XYZ file of C-alpha atoms in Angstrom:
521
model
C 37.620 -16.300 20.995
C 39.329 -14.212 18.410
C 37.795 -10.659 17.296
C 38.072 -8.939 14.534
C 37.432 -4.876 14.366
C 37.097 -2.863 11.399
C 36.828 0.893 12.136
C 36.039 3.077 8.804
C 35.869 6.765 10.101
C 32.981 9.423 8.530
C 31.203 6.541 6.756
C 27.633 8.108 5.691
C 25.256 5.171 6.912
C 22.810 6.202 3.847
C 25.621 5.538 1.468
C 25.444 1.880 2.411
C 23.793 -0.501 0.424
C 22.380 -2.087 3.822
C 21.033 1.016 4.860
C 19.117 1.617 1.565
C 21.154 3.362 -0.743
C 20.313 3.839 -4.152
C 22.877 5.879 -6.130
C 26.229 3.674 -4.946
C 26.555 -0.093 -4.851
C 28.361 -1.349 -1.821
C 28.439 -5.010 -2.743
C 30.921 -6.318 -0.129
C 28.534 -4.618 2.799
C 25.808 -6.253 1.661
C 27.349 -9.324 1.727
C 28.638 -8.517 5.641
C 25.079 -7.601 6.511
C 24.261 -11.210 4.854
C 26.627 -12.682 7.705
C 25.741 -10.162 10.584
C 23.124 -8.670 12.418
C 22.715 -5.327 11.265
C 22.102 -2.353 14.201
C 19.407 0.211 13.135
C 19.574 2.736 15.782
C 23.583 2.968 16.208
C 24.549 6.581 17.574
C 27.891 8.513 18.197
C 28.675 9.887 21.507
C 31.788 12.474 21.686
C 32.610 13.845 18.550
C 34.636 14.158 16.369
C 37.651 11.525 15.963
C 39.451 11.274 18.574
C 36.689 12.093 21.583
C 34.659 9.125 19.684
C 37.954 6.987 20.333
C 38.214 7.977 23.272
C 34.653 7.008 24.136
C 35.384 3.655 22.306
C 38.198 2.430 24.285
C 36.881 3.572 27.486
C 33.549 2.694 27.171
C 32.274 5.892 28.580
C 31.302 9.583 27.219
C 33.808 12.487 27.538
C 32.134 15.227 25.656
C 31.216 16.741 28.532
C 34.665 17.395 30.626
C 36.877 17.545 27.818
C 37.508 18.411 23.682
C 39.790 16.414 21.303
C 42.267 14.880 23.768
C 44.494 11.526 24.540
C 43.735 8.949 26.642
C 43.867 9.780 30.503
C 46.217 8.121 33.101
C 42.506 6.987 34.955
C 40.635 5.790 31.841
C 39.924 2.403 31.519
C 41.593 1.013 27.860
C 39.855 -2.292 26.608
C 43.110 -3.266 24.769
C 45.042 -3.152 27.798
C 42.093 -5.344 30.144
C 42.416 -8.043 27.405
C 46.438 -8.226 27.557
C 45.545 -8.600 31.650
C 43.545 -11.423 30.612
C 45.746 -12.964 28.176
C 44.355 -11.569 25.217
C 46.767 -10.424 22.488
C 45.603 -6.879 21.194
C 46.875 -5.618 18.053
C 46.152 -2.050 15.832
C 46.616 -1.902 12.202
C 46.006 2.196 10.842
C 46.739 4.492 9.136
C 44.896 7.035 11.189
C 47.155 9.509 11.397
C 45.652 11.416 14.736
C 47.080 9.123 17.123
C 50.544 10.024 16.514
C 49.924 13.474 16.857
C 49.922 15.389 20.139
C 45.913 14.988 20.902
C 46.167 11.335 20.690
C 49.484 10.106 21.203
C 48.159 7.566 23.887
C 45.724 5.451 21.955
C 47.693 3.289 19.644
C 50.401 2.410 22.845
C 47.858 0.498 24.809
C 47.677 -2.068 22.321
C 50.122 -5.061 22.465
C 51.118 -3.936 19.112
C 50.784 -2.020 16.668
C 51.230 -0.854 12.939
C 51.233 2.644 11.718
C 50.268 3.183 7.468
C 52.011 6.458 6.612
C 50.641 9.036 4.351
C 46.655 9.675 5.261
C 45.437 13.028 5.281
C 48.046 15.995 6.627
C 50.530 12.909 7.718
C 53.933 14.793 8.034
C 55.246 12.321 5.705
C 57.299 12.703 2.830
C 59.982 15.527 2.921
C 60.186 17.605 0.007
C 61.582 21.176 0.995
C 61.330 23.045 -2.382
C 58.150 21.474 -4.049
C 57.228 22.686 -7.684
C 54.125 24.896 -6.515
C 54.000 26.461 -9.742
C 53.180 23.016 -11.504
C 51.166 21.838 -8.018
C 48.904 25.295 -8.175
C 47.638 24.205 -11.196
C 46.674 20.647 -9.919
C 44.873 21.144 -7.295
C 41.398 23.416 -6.691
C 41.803 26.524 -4.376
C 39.596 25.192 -1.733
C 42.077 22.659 -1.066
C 45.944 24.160 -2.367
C 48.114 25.561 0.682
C 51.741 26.475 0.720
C 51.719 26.677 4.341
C 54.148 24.388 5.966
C 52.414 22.305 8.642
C 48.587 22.690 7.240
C 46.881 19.490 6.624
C 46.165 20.276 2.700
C 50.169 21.258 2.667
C 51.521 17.860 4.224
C 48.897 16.167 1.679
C 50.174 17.636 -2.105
C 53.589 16.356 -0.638
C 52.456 12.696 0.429
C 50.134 12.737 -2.702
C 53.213 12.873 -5.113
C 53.855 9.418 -3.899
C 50.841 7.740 -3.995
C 51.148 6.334 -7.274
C 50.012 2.662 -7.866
C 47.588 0.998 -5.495
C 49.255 -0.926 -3.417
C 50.891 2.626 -2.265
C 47.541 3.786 -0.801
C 47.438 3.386 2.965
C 43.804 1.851 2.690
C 45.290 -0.950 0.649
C 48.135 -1.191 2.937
C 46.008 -1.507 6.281
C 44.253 -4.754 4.456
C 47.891 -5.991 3.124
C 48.924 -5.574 6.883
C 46.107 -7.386 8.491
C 45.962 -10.146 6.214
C 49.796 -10.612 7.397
C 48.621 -11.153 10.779
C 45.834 -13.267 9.747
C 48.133 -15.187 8.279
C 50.420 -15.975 10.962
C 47.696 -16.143 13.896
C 44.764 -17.324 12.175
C 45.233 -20.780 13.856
C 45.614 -19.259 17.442
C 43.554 -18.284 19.907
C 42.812 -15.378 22.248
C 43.140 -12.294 20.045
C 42.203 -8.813 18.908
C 42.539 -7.609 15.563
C 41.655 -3.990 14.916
C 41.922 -2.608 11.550
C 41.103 1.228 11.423
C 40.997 2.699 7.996
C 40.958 7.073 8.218
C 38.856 6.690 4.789
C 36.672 7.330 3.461
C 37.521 10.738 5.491
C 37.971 13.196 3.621
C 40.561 14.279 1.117
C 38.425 11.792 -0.920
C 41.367 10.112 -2.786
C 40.895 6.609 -4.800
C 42.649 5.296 -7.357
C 41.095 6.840 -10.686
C 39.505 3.627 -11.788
C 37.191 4.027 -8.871
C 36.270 7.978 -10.235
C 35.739 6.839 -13.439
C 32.831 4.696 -12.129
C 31.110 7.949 -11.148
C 31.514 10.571 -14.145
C 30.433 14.423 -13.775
C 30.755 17.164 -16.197
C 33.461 18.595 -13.630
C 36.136 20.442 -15.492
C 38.499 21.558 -13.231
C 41.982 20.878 -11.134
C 41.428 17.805 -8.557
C 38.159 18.739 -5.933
C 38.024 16.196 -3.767
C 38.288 17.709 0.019
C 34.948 19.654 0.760
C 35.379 22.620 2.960
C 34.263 22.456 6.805
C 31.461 24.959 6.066
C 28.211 26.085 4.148
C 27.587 24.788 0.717
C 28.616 27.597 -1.367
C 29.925 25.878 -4.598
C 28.713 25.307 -8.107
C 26.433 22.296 -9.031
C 29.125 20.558 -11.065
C 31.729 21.216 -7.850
C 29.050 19.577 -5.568
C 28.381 16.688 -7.403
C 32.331 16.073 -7.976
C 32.955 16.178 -4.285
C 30.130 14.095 -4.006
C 31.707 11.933 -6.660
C 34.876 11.771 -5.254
C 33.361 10.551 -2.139
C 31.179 7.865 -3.952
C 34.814 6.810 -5.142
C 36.578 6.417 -1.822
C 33.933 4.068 -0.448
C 33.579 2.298 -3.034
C 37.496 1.778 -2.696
C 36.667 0.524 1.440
C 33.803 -1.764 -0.143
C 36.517 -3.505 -2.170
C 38.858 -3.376 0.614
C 35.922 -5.083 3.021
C 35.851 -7.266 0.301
C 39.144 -8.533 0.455
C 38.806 -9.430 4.322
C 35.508 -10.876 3.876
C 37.067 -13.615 1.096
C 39.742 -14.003 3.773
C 37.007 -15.223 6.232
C 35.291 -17.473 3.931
C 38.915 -19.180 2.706
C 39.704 -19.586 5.928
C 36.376 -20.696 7.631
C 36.599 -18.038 10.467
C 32.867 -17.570 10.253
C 33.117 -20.714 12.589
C 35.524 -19.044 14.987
C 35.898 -15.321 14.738
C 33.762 -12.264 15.622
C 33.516 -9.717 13.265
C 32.414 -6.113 13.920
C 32.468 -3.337 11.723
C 31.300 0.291 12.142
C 32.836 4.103 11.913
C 33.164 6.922 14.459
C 30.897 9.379 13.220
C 29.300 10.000 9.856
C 29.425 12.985 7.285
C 27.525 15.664 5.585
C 27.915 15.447 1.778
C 25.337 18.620 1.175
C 22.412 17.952 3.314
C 21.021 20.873 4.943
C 23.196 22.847 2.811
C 26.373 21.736 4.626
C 29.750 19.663 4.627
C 31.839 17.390 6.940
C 31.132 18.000 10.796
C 31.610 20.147 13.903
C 30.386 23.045 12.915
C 26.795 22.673 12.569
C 24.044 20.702 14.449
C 25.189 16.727 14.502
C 22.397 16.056 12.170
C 21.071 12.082 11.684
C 23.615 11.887 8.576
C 26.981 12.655 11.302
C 25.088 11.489 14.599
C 23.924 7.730 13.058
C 25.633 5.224 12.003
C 26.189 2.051 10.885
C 27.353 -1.031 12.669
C 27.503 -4.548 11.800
C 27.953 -7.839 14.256
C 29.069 -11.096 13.822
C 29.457 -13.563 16.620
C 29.973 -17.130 15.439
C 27.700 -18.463 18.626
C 25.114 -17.039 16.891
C 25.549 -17.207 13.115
C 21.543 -18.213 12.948
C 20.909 -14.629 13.381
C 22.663 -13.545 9.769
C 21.135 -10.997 7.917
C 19.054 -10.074 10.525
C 18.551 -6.147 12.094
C 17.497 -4.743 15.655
C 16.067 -1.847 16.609
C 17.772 -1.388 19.942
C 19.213 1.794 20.492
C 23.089 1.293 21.023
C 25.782 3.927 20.955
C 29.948 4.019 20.544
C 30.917 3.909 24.489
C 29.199 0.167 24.280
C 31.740 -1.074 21.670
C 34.176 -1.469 24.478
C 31.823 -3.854 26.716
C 31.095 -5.595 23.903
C 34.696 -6.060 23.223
C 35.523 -7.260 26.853
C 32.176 -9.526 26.645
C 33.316 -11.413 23.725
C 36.886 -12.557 25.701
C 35.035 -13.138 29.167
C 36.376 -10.339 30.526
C 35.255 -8.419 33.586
C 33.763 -4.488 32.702
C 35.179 -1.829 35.002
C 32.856 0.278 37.247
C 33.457 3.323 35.222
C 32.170 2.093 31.956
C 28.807 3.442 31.332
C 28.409 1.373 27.965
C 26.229 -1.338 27.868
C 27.182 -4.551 26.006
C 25.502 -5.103 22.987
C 25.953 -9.104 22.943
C 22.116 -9.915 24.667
C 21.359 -8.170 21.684
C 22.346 -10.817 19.286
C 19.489 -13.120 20.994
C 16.840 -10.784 21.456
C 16.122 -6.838 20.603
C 15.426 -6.036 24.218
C 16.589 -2.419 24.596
C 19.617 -1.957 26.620
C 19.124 2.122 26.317
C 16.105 4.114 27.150
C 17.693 7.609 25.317
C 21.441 8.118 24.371
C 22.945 11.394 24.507
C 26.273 12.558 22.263
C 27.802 15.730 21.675
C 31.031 18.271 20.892
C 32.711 20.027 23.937
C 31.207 23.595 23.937
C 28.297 22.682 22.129
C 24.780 21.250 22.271
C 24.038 18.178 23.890
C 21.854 16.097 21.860
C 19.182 13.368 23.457
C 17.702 10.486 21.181
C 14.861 8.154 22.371
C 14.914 6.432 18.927
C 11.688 8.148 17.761
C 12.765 12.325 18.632
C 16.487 14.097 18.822
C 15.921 16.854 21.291
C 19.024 19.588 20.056
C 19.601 21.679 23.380
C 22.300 24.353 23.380
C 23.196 27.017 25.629
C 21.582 30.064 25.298
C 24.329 31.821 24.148
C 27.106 29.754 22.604
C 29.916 31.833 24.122
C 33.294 30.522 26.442
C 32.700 31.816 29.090
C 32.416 29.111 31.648
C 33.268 26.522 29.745
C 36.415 24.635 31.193
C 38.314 20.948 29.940
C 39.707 18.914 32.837
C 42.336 17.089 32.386
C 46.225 16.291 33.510
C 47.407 15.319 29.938
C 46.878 19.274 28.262
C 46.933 18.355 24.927
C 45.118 18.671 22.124
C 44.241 18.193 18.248
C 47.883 19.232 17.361
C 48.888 21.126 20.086
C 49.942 21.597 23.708
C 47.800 23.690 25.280
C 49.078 27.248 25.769
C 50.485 28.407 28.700
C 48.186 30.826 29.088
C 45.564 28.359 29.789
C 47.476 26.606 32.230
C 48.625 29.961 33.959
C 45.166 29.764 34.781
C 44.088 26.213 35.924
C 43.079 25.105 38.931
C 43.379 21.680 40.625
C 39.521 19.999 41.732
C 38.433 17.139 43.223
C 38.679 13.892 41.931
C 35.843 12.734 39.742
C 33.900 9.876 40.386
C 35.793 8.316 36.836
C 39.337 8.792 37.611
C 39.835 6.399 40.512
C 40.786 9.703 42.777
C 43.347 11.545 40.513
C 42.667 15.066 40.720
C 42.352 17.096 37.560
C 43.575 20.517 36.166
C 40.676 22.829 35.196
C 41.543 25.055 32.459
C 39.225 27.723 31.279
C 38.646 27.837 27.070
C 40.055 31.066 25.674
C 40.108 32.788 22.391
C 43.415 31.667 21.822
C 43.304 28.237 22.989
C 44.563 25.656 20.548
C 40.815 23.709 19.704
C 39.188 26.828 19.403
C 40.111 27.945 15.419
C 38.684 24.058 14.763
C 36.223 22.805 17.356
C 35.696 26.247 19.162
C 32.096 27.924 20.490
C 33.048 30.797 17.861
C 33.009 28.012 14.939
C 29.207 26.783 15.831
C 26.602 27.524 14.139
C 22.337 27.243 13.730
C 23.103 27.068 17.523
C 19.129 27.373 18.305
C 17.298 24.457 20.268
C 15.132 22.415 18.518
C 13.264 19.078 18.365
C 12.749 16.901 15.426
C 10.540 14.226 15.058
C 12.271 10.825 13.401
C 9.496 8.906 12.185
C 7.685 11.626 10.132
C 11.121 13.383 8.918
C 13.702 11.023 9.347
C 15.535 13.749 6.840
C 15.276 16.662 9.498
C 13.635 19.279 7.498
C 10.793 20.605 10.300
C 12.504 21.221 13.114
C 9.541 22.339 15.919
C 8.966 22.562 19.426
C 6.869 20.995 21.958
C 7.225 21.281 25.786
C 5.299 17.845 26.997
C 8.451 15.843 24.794
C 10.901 18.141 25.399
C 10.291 17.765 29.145
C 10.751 14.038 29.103
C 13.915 14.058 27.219
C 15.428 16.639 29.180
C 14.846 14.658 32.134
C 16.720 11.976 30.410
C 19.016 14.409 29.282
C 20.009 15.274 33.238
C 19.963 11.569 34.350
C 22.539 10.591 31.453
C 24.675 13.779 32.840
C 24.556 12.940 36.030
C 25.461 9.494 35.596
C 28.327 11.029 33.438
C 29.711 12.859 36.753
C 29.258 16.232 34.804
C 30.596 19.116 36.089
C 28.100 21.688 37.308
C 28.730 24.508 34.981
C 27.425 22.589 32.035
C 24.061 22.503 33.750
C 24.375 26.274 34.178
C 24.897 26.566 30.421
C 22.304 24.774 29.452
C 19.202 25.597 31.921
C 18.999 23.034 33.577
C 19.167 22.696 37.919
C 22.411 20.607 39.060
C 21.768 17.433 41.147
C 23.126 17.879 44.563
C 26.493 17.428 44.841
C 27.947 18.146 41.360
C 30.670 19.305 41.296
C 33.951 19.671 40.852
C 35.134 21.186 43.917
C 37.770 23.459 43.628
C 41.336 22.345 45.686
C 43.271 25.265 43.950
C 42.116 28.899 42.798
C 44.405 31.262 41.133
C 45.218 34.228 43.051
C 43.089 36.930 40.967
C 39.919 34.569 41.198
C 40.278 34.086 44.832
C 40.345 37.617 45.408
């Protein structure tokens, strides 16, 4: 078997032609969701990037123990259980947040790999005395910064060089992979992954793209929405929305270019082909933009995913209804090379999928460290946050302390403890460090940057748009129960059932092997 996996990251599911939209024509996805069978009910799990990662290679959810963070010593990596079983693994991305300090072992557990500079805040191109003066007037104030180190900084460099297209990393991630389609094409036992940061935001396409979606926009370059409230004019709105309109329409030609690939080549007959994205995006719904900060509405929490499996090309163009979530990518990954799944992985493989729709998933449940936790039966979303969104008792476990950018302070680690082993990490014990104010996530993925943080219920059939949220107690109850049996099969750590209500089965723990000296007194 050879596999092929294309990761977009913050593709909006509704901006899919596939997925009924109307005001952008994705031609190349419809003709993937010709070929595959297209997932209806596809959910994140941890957000944002890398904690969706995270849950993708491991096949099991880590929102609960930890907050944007690498890959453990005791997690289970699905690249590096198909190089066990002879299976050649390789990474082509330009995904710049591996090969910072939060997620610096991802991309190494591959057999190989290829890194596309100049995505995003990639510390790139060196230019130590830029013309501000001329870049000032380029570039809107919501995204100019003269700070040194600041994503929006590290971007007016790289964006200097970014001329033709061929110098965009989107083009160079397909350039790259058809290379190694090229030489391995006529082998056997491989896995191709092909992760693309865009559309993620800053929205940037070559202009022929733009000038497929005109606005009356008069202004320096807008095309990297704030994480926040929409506060901006009409015509700024609909040019970020523009913008955005642009960059997919740039993937959609770029999906385009691997799909003729697969029909040249005939590797319908041979290959598997999966596409999705690790979380979606708000592009002004509910009056807000990007992620994290607000409830993960339907637009960020589902999204799309497409399968093709040549054993069962008769199913093309057909959809299920089966809920399935990120964590299952990596059983499904291990399925297709005959592979055997850990114990740890709580994902389910979605491959009996592809021959019937019989659910593999009563509810799935996703969140962000700190935050809600979020329960989804396919028909409600039951939103249930702490009563007060605060830090206090709120701890990350891990032994690699890093995180986003960072390390972790040493404040925070002048204050962890050592616990028990987990029933996940195959008896390592784990540091306990207690969030602060000052700790590194906090300015980005914090409890002080939440907000709407009030429990609700919506109902997906009569307002699949989330407009009325409301309460009732006889639903609630049976997804909470739900709720607890997905954390307890998690292995999550009691004080999360203290913040949210709920009573903690017997036995959760951790237990503590370590306290520091002023909390033992």
């Amino acid at each position: 078997m050879r596999t092929v996996f294309v990761l977009f990251d913050s593709l909006n599911r509704l901006s899919l032609g596939p997925y009924g939209a109307k005001s952008i024509k994705t031609p190349n996805f419809d003709r993937l969701a010709a070929r595959s069978v297209t997932f209806d009910n596809h959910y994140v799990g941890s957000m944002p990037c890398i904690p969706a990662r995270r849950d993708m290679q491991t096949g099991r959810l880590g929102f609960m123990h930890r907050s944007w963070g690498p890959m453990e010593p005791f997690d289970n990596s699905f690249p590096e259980i198909l190089e066990a079983n002879g299976v050649y693994s390789h990474l082509v991305t330009d995904h710049l947040q591996y090969f910072r300090d939060g997620g610096a072992t991802y991309h190494t557990r591959y057999t190989t790999y290829e890194y596309l500079r100049g995505q995003h805040g990639d510390a790139w191109k060196a230019d130590v005395a830029p013309d501000w003066a001329k870049l000032k007037q380029k570039y809107h104030p919501l995204q100019y910064n003269e700070t040194r180190g600041v994503d929006q900084y590290h971007h007016i460099i790289n964006r200097q060089f970014l001329q033709e297209e061929g110098d965009y990393p989107l083009t160079k991630c397909f350039d790259s992979s058809k290379e190694f389609l090229d030489r391995n094409r006529d082998t056997d036992d491989w896995f191709l992954q092909i992760e693309t940061f865009d559309p993620h935001e800053p929205f940037n396409a070559p202009e022929r793209f733009k000038d497929s979606f005109p606005t009356d926009y008069d202004g320096p370059v807008l095309d990297w929405p704030p994480y926040g409230r929409v506060q901006e004019s009409p015509d700024e709105r609909t040019e970020i929305n523009a913008h955005y309109r642009a960059n997919l329409a740039f993937c959609d030609e770029q999906l385009g270019r691997l799909l003729d690939y697969f029909d040249e080549h005939d590797l319908w007959d041979d290959t598997a082909l999966i596409v999705s994205t690790d979380h979606g995006f708000l592009l002004g719904e509910h009056d807000w933009w990007a992620k994290n900060r607000m409830p993960i509405y339907e637009e960020i929490a589902h999204i799309p995913l497409f399968v093709h499996h040549p054993a069962h090309a008769d199913q093309a163009g057909t959809r299920r209804d089966a809920l399935t979530q990120t964590p299952d990518l990596m059983p499904t990954f291990l399925g297709l090379h005959d592979c055997a799944v850990p114990d740890e992985v709580t994902g389910q493989s979605i491959l009996p999928l592809l021959v019937d729709d019989t659910p593999i998933h009563d509810v799935v449940i996703f969140g962000t460290f700190g935050s809600a936790v979020n329960v989804c039966d396919g028909k409600h979303v039951f939103m249930l946050y702490p009563e007060h969104v605060t830090i206090e008792g709120l701890y990350q476990y891990t032994v690699m302390p890093t995180t986003l950018n960072y390390l972790f302070e040493v404040d925070e680690l002048a204050q962890a403890d050592l616990v028990a082993p987990f029933d996940f990490t195959k008896g390592a014990r784990l540091l306990r460090t207690p969030a602060m104010e000052k700790s590194p996530f906090n300015p980005f993925f914090g409890p002080q940057v939440f907000f709407d943080t009030e429990t609700v219920l919506y109902d997906l059939d009569a307002d699949p748009k989330q407009e009325t949220p409301f309460r009732d107690s006889d639903i609630e109850l049976e997804l909470v129960f739900a709720m607890r049996e997905q954390l307890r099969r998690h292995d999550a750590p009691a004080e999360l059932y203290a913040r949210l209500g709920l009573p903690a089965p017997v036995g959760a723990g951790p237990v503590l092997l370590t306290r520091q000296p002023e909390a033992a007194e």
